JSON list of C-alpha atoms in Angstrom, two decimals:
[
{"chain": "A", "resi": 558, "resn": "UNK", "atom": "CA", "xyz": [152.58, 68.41, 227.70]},
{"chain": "A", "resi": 559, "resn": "UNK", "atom": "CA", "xyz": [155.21, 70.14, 226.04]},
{"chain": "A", "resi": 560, "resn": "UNK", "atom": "CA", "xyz": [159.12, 69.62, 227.79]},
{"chain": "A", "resi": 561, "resn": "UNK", "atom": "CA", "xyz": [160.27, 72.57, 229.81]},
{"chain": "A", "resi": 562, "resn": "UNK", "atom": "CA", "xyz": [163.57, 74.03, 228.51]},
{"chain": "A", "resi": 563, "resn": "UNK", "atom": "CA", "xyz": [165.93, 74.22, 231.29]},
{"chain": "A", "resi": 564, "resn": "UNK", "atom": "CA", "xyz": [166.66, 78.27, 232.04]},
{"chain": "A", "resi": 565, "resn": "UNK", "atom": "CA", "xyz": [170.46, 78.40, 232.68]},
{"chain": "A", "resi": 566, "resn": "UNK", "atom": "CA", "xyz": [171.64, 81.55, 234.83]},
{"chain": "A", "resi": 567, "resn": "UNK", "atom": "CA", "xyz": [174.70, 82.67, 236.58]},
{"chain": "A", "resi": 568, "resn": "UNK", "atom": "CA", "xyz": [173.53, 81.05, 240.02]},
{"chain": "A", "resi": 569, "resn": "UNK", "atom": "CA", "xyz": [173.32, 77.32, 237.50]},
{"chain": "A", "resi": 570, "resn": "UNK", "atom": "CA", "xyz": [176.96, 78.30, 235.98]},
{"chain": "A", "resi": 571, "resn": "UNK", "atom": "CA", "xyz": [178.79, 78.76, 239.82]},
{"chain": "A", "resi": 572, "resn": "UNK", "atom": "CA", "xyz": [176.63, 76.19, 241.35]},
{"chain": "A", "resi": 573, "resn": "UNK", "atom": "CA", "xyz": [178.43, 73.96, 238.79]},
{"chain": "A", "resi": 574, "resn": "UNK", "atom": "CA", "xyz": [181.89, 75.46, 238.69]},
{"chain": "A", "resi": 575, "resn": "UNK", "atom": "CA", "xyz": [181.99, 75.17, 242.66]},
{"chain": "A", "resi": 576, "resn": "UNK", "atom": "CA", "xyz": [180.97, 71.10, 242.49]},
{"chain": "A", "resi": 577, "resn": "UNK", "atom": "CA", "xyz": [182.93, 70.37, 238.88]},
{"chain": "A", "resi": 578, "resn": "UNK", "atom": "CA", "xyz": [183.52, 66.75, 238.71]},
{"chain": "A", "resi": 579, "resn": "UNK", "atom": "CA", "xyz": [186.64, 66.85, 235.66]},
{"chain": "A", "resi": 580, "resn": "UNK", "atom": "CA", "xyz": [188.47, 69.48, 234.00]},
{"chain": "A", "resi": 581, "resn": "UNK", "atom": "CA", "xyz": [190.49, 68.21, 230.26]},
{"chain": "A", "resi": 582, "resn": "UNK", "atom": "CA", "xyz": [193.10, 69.72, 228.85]},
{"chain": "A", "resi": 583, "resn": "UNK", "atom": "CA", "xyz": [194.11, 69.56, 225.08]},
{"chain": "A", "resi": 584, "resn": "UNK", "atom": "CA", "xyz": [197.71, 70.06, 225.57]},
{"chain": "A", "resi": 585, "resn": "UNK", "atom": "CA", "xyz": [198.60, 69.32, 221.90]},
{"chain": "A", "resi": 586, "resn": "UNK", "atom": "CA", "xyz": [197.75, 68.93, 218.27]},
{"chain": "A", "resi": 587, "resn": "UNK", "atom": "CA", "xyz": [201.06, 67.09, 217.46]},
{"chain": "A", "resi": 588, "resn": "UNK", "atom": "CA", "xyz": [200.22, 63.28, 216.82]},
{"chain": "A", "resi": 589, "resn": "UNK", "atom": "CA", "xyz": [203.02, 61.00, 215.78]},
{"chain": "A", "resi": 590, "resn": "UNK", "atom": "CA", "xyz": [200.20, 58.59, 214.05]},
{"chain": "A", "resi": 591, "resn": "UNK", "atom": "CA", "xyz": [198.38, 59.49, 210.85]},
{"chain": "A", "resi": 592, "resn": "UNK", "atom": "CA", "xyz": [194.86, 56.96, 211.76]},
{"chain": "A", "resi": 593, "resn": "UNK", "atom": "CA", "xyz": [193.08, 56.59, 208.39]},
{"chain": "A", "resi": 594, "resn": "UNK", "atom": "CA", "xyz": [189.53, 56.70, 210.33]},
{"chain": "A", "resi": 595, "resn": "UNK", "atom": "CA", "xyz": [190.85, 59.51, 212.89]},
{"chain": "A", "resi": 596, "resn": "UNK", "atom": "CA", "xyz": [187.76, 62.53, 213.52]},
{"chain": "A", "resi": 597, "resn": "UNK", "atom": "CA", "xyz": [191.00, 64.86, 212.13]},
{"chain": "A", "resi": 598, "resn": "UNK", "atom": "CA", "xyz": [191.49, 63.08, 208.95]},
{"chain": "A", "resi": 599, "resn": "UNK", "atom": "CA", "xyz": [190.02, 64.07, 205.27]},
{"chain": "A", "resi": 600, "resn": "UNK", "atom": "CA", "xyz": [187.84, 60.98, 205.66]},
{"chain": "A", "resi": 601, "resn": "UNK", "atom": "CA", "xyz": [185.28, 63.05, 206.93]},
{"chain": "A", "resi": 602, "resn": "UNK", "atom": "CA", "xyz": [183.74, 65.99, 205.06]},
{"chain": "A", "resi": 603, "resn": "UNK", "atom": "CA", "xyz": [184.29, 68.80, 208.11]},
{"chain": "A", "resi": 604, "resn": "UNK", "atom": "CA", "xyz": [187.14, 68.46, 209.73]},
{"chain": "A", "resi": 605, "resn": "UNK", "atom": "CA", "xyz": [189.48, 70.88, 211.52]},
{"chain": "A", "resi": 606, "resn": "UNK", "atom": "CA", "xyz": [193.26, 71.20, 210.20]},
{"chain": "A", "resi": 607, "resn": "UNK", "atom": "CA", "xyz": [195.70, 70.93, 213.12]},
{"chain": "A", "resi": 608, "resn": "UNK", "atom": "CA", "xyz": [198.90, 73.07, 212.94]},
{"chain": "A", "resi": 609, "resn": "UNK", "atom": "CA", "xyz": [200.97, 71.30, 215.34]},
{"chain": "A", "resi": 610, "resn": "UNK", "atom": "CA", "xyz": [200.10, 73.82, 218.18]},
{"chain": "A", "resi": 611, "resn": "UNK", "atom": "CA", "xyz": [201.13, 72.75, 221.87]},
{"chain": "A", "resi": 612, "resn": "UNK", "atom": "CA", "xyz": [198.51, 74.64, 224.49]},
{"chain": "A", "resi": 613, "resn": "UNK", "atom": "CA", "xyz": [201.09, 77.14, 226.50]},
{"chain": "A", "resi": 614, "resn": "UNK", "atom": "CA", "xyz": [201.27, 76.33, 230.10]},
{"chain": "A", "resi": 615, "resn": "UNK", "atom": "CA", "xyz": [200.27, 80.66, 231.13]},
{"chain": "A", "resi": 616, "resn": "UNK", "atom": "CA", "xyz": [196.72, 79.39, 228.99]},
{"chain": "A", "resi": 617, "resn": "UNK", "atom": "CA", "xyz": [196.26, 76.52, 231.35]},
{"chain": "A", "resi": 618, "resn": "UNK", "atom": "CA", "xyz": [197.09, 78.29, 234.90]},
{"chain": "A", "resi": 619, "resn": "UNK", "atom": "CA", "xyz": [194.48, 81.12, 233.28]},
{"chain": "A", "resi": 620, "resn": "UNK", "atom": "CA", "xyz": [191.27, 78.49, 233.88]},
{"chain": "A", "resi": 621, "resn": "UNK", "atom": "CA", "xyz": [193.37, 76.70, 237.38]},
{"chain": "A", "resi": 622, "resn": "UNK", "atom": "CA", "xyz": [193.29, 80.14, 238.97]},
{"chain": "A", "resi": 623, "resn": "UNK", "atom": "CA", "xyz": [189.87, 80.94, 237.75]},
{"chain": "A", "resi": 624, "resn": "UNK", "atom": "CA", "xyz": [188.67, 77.78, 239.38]},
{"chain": "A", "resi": 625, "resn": "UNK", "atom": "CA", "xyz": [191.00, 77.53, 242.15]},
{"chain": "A", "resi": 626, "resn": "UNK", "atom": "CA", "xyz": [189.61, 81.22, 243.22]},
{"chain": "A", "resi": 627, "resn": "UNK", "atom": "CA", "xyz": [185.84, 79.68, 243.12]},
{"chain": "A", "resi": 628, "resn": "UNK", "atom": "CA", "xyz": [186.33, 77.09, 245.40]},
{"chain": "A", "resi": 629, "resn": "UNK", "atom": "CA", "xyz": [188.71, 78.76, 247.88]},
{"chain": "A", "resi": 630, "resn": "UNK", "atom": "CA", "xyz": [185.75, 80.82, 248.56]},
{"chain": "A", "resi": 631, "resn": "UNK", "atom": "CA", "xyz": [183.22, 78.08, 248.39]},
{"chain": "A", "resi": 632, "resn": "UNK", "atom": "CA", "xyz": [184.30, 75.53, 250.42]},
{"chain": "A", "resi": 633, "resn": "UNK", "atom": "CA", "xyz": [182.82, 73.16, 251.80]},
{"chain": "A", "resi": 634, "resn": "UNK", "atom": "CA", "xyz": [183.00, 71.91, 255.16]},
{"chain": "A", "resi": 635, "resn": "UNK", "atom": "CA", "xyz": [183.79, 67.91, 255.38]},
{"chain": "A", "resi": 636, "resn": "UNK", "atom": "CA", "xyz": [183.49, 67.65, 251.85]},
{"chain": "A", "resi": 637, "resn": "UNK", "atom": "CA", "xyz": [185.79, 66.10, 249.40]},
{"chain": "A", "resi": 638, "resn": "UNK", "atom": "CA", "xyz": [185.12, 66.56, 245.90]},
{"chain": "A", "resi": 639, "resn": "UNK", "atom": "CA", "xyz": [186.58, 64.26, 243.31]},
{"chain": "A", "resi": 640, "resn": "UNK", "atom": "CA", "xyz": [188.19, 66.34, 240.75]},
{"chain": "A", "resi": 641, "resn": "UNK", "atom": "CA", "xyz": [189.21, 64.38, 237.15]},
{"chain": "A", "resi": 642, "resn": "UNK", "atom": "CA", "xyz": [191.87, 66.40, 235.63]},
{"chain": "A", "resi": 643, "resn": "UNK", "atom": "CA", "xyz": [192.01, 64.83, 231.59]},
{"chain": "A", "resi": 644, "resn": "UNK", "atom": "CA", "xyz": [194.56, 65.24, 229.81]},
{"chain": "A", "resi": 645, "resn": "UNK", "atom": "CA", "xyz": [193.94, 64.99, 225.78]},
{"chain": "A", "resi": 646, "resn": "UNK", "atom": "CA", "xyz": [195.16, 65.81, 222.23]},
{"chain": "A", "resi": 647, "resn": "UNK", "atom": "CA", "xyz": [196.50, 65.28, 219.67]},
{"chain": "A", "resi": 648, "resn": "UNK", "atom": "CA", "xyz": [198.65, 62.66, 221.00]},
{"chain": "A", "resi": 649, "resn": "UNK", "atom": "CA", "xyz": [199.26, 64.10, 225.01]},
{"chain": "A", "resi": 650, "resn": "UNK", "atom": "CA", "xyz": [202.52, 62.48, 225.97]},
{"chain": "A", "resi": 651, "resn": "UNK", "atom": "CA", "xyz": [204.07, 64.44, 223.12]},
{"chain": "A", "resi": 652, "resn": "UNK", "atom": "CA", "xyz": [203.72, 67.46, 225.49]},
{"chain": "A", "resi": 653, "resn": "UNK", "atom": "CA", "xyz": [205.21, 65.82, 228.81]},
{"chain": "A", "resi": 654, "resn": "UNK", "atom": "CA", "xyz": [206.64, 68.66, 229.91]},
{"chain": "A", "resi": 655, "resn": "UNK", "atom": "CA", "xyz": [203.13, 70.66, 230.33]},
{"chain": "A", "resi": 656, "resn": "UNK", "atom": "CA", "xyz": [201.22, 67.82, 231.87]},
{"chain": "A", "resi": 657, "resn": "UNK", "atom": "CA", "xyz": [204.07, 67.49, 234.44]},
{"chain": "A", "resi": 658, "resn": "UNK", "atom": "CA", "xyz": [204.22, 71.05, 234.95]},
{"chain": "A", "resi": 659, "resn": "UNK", "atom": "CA", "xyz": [200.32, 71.36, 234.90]},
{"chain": "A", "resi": 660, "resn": "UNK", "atom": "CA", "xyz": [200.10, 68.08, 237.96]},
{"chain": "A", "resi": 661, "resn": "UNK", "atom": "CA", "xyz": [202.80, 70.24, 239.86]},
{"chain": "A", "resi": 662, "resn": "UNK", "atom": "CA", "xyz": [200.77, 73.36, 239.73]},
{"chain": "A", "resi": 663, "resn": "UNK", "atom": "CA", "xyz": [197.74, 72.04, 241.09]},
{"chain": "A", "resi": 664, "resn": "UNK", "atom": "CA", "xyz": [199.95, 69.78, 243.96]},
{"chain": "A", "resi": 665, "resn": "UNK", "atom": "CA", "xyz": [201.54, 73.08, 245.22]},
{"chain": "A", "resi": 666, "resn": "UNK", "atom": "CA", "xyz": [198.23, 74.83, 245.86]},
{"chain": "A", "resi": 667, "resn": "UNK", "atom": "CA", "xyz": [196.48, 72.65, 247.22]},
{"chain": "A", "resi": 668, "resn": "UNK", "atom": "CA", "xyz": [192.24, 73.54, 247.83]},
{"chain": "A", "resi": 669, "resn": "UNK", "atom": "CA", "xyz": [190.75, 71.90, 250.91]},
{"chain": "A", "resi": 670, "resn": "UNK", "atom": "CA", "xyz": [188.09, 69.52, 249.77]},
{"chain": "A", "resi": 671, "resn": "UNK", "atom": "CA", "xyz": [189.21, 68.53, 246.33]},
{"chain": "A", "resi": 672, "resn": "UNK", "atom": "CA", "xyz": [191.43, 65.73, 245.57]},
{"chain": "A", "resi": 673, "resn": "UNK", "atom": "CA", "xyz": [192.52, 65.64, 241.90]},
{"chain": "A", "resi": 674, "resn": "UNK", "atom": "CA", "xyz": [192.68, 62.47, 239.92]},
{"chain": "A", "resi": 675, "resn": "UNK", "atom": "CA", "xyz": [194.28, 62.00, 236.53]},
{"chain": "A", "resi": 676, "resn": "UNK", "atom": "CA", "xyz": [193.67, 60.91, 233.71]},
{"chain": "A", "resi": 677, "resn": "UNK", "atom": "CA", "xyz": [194.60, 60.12, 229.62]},
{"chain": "A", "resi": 678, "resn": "UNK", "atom": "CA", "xyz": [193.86, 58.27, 226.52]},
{"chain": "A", "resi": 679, "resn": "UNK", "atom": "CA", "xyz": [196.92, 57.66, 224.63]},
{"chain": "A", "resi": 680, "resn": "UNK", "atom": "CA", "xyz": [198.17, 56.36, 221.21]},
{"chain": "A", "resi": 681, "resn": "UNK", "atom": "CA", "xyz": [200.85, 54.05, 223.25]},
{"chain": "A", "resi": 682, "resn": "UNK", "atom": "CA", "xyz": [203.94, 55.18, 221.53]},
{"chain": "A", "resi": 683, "resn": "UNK", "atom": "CA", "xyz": [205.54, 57.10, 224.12]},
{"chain": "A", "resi": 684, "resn": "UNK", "atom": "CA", "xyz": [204.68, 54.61, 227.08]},
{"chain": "A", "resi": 685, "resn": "UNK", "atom": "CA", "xyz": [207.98, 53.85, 227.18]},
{"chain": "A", "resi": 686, "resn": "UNK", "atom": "CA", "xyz": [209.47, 56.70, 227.60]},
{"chain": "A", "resi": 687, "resn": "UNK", "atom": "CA", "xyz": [206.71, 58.59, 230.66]},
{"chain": "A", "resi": 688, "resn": "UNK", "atom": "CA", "xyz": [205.16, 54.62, 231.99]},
{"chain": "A", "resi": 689, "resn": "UNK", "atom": "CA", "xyz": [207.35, 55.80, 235.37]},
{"chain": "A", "resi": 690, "resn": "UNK", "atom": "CA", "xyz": [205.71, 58.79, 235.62]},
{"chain": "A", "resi": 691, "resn": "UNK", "atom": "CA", "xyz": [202.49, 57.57, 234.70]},
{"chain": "A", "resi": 692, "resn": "UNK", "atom": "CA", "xyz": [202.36, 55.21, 237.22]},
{"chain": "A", "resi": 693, "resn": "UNK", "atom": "CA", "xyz": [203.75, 57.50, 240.10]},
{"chain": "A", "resi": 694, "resn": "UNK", "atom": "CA", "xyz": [200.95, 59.81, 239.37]},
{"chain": "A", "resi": 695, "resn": "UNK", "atom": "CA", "xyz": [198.30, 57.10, 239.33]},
{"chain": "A", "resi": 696, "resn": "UNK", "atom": "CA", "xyz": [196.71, 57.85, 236.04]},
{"chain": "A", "resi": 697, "resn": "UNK", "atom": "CA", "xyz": [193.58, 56.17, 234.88]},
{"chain": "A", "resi": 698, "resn": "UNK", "atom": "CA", "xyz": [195.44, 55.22, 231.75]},
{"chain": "A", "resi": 699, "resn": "UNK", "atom": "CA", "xyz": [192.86, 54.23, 228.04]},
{"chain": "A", "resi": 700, "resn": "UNK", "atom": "CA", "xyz": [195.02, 53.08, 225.57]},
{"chain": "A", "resi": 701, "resn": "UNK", "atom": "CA", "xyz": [194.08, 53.32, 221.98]},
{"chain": "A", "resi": 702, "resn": "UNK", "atom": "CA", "xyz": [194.50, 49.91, 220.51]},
{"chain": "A", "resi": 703, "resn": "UNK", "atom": "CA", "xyz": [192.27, 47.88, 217.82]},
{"chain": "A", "resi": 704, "resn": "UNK", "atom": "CA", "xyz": [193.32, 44.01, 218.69]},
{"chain": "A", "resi": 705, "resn": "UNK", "atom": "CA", "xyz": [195.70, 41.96, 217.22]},
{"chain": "A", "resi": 706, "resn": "UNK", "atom": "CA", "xyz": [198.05, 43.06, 214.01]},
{"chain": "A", "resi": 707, "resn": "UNK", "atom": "CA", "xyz": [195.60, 43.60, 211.06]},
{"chain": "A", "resi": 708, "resn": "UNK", "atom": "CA", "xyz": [192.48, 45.13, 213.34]},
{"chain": "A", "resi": 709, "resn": "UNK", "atom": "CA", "xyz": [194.85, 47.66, 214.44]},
{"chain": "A", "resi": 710, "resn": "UNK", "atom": "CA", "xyz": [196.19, 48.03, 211.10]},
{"chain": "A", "resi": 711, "resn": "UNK", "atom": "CA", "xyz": [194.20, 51.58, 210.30]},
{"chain": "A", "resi": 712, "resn": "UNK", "atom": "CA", "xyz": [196.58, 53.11, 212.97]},
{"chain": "A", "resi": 713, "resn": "UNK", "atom": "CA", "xyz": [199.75, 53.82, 211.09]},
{"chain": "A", "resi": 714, "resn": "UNK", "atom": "CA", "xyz": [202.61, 56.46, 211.83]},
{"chain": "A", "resi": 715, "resn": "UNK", "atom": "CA", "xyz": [203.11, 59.46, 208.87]},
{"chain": "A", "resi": 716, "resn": "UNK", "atom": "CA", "xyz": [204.73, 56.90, 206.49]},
{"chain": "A", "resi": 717, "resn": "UNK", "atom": "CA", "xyz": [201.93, 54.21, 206.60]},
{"chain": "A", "resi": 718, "resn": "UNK", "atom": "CA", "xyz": [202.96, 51.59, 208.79]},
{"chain": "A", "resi": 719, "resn": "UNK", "atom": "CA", "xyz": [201.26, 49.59, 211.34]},
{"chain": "A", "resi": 720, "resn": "UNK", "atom": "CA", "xyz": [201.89, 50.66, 214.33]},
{"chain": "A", "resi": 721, "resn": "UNK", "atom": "CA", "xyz": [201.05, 47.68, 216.60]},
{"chain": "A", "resi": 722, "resn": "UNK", "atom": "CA", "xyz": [204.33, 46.39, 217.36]},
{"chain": "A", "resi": 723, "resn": "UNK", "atom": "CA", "xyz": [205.34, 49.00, 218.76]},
{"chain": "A", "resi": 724, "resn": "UNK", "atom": "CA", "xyz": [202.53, 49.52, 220.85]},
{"chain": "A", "resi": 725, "resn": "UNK", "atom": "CA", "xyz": [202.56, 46.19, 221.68]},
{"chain": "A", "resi": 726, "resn": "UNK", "atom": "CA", "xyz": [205.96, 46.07, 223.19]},
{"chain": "A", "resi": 727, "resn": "UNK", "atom": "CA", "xyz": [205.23, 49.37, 225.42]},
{"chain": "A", "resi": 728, "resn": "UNK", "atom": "CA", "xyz": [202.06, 47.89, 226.74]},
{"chain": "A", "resi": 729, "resn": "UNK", "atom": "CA", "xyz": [204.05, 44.34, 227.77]},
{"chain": "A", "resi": 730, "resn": "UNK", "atom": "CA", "xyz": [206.47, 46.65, 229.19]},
{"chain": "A", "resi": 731, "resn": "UNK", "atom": "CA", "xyz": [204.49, 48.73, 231.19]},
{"chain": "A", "resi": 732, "resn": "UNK", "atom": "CA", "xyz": [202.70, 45.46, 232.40]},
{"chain": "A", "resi": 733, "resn": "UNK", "atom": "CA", "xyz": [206.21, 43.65, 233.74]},
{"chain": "A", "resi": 734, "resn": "UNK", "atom": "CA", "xyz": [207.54, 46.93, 235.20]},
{"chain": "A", "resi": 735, "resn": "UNK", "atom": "CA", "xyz": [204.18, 48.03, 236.76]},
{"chain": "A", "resi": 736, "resn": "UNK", "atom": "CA", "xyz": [202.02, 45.64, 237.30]},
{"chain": "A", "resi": 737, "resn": "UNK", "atom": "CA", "xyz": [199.79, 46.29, 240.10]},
{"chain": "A", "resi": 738, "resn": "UNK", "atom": "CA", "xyz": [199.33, 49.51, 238.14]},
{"chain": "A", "resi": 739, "resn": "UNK", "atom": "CA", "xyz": [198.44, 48.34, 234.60]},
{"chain": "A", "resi": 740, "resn": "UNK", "atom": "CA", "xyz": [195.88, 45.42, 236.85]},
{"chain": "A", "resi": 741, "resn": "UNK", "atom": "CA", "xyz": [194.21, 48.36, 238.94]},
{"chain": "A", "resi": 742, "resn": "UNK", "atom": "CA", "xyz": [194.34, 51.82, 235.75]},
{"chain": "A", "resi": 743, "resn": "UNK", "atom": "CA", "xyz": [195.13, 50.03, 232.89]},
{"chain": "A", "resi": 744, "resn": "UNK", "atom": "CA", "xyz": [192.41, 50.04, 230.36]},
{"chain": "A", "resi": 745, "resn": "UNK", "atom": "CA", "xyz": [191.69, 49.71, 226.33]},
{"chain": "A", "resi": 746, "resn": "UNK", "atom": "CA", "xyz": [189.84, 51.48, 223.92]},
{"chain": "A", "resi": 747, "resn": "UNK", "atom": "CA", "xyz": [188.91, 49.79, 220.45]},
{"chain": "A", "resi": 748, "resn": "UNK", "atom": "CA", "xyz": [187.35, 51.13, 217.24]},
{"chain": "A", "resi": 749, "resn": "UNK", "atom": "CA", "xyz": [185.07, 48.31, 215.32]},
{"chain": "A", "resi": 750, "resn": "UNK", "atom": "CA", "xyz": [185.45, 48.76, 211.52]},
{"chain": "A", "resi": 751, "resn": "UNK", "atom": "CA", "xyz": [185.77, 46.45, 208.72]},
{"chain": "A", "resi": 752, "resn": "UNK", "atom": "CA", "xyz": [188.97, 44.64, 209.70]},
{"chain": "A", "resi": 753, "resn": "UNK", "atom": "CA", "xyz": [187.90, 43.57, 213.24]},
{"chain": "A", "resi": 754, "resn": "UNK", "atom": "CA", "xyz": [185.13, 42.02, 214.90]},
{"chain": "A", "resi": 755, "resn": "UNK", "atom": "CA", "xyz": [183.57, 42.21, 218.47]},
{"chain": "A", "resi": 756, "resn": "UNK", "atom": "CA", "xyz": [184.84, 38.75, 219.54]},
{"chain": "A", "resi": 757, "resn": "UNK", "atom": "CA", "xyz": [188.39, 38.76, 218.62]},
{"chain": "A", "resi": 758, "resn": "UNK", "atom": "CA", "xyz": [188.98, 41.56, 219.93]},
{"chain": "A", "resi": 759, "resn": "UNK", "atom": "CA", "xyz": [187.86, 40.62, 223.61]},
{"chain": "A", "resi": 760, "resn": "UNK", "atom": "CA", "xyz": [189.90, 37.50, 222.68]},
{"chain": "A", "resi": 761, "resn": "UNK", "atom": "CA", "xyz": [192.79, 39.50, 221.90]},
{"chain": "A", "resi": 762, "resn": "UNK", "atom": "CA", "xyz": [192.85, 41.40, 224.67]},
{"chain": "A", "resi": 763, "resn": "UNK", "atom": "CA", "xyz": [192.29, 38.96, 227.21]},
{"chain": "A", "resi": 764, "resn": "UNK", "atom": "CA", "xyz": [194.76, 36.03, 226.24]},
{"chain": "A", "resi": 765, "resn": "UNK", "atom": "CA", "xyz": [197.83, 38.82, 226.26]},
{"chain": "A", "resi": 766, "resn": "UNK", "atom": "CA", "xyz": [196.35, 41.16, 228.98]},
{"chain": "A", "resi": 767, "resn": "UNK", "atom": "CA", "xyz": [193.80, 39.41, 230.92]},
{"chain": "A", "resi": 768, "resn": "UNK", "atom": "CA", "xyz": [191.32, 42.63, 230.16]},
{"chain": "A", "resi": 769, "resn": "UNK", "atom": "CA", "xyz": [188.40, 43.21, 228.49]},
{"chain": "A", "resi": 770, "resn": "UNK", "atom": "CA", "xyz": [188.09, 46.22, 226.02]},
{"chain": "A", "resi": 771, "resn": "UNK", "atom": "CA", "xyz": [185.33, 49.47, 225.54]},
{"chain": "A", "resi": 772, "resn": "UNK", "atom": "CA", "xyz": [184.91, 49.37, 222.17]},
{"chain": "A", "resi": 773, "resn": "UNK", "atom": "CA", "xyz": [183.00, 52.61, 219.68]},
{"chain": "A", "resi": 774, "resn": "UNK", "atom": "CA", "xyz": [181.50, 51.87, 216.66]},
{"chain": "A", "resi": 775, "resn": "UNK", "atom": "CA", "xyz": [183.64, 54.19, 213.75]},
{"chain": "A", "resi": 776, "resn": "UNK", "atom": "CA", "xyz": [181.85, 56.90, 213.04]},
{"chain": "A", "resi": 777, "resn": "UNK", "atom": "CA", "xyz": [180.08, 57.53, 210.17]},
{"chain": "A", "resi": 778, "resn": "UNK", "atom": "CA", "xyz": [178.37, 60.88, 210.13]},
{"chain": "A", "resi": 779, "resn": "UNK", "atom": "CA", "xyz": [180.13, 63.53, 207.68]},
{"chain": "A", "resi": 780, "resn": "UNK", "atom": "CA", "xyz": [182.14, 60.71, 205.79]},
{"chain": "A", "resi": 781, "resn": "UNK", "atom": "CA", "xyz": [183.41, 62.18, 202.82]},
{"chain": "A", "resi": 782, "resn": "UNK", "atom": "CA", "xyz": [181.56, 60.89, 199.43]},
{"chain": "A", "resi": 783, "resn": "UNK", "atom": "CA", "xyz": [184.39, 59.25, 197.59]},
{"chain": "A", "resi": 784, "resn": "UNK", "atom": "CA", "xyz": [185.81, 58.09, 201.11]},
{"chain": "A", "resi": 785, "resn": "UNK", "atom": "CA", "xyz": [182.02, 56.05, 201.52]}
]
C-alpha cells in the first residue's frame, strides 16, 4: 500500500500558527570565531557567504504582530501554550541590543495563554559581558564547546587561535556568579571529529562542570574535494 502524502491547506497552516510551540530568530551573521568545520566555511562545497548583516528589529516585530494577531483571536480558554522564542546566528550575543529589545516587545503585549520561554546556543565569548542578563531572563542556555584544549582546538577566532581559554573562563564565571542557573539551563553542545573522542569529552565536562554533553557527529555531506 502506497504512503498517503499529507495534503497541506490553509485550515493545516492556522491550525499550526494558532498552537506554535517555538519561534527562532537569526538576529546576526557577525561571528567573532572563524570554526574550520563551521556549515558557513569553504570546507563544504555549497555554502552561503555571510555579509555581516544584523536582522533589523521593524523585520522581527513584522512576524510578532503577524502571530500575536492569530492568537489574540484564537484563544483559548484555560490554555497555556508554551512558546520557545530561539534566538540564533551567526554568533547572537553580538546583537544584544535586538534580543533585549525583541524579549521587551513580546513582555509588553502580553497574549493570554502563551508564556514565552527563551532560548540560545552560543559560541561563549560574550558570556561575560550579557551572563546577568541571561540569567534574569531564564534562558535555556547550549554552549558550543568541544572538551578540553586540543578537542576544541577547530574553534579559533579570525587570526587562528584557540579559543578555549577564553571560553573557559566565561563558563567558570557564569557558574560562581549564577549557579543555580548554570545547574538548572546550563547545557553543552560538542562536535566529534578527529581530535576528540566520545569519552573524554563526557570526562571533560563532568570533572569541571558536573554535566554531561549532546554531542553531533561533523558533518560530512558536501565536503569540499581537496578539504576530504
Amino acid at each position: 500500500m502506497k504512503n498517503k502524502i499529507a495534503q497541506i491547506d490553509e485550515s493545516t497552516v492556522q491550525h499550526n500558527l494558532i498552537n506554535l510551540k517555538q519561534i527562532v530568530f537569526e538576529v546576526t551573521e557577525k561571528c567573532h570565531l572563524k570554526c574550520r568545520y563551521c556549515g558557513l566555511s569553504d570546507l563544504y562545497q555549497k555554502y552561503d557567504i555571510r555579509q555581516n548583516r544584523d536582522m533589523p528589529f521593524n523585520k522581527a516585530k513584522l512576524i510578532i504582530d503577524y502571530l500575536l494577531n492569530i492568537w489574540k483571536n484564537n484563544q483559548l480558554s484555560n490554555t497555556v501554550i508554551d512558546v520557545a522564542v530561539s534566538f540564533y546566528g551567526g554568533e547572537p550575543l553580538m546583537n544584544i541590543p535586538l534580543i533585549k529589545e525583541i524579549i521587551a516587545y513580546l513582555e509588553k503585549t502580553k497574549i493570554t495563554g502563551r508564556k514565552y520561554h527563551y532560548s540560545m546556543t552560543t559560541n561563549g565569548m560574550l558570556l561575560d559581558k550579557y551572563m546577568d542578563f541571561l540569567a534574569e531572563k531564564k534562558f535555556n542556555l547550549l554552549i558550543s564547546m568541544d572538551g578540553d584544549e586540543n578537542s576544541h582546538s577547530y574553534r579559533v577566532d579570525k587570526s587562528g587561535n584557540n579559543s578555549f581559554n577564553q571560553v573557559l573562563r566565561n563558563v567558570k564565571l557564569l557558574k560562581r556568579k549564577h549557579p543555580d542557573y548554570f545547574h538548572q539551563s546550563v547545557n553543552f553542545i560538542s562536535v566529534l571529529h578527529n581530535r576528540n573522542d566520545i569519552e573524554p569529552i563526557y570526562r571533560f565536562f563532568k570533572s569541571f562542570f558536573n554535566k554531561g554533553a549532546r554531542i553531533v557527529p561533523l558533518g560530512t555531506s558536501g565536503v569540499s574535494e581537496d578539504k576530504k
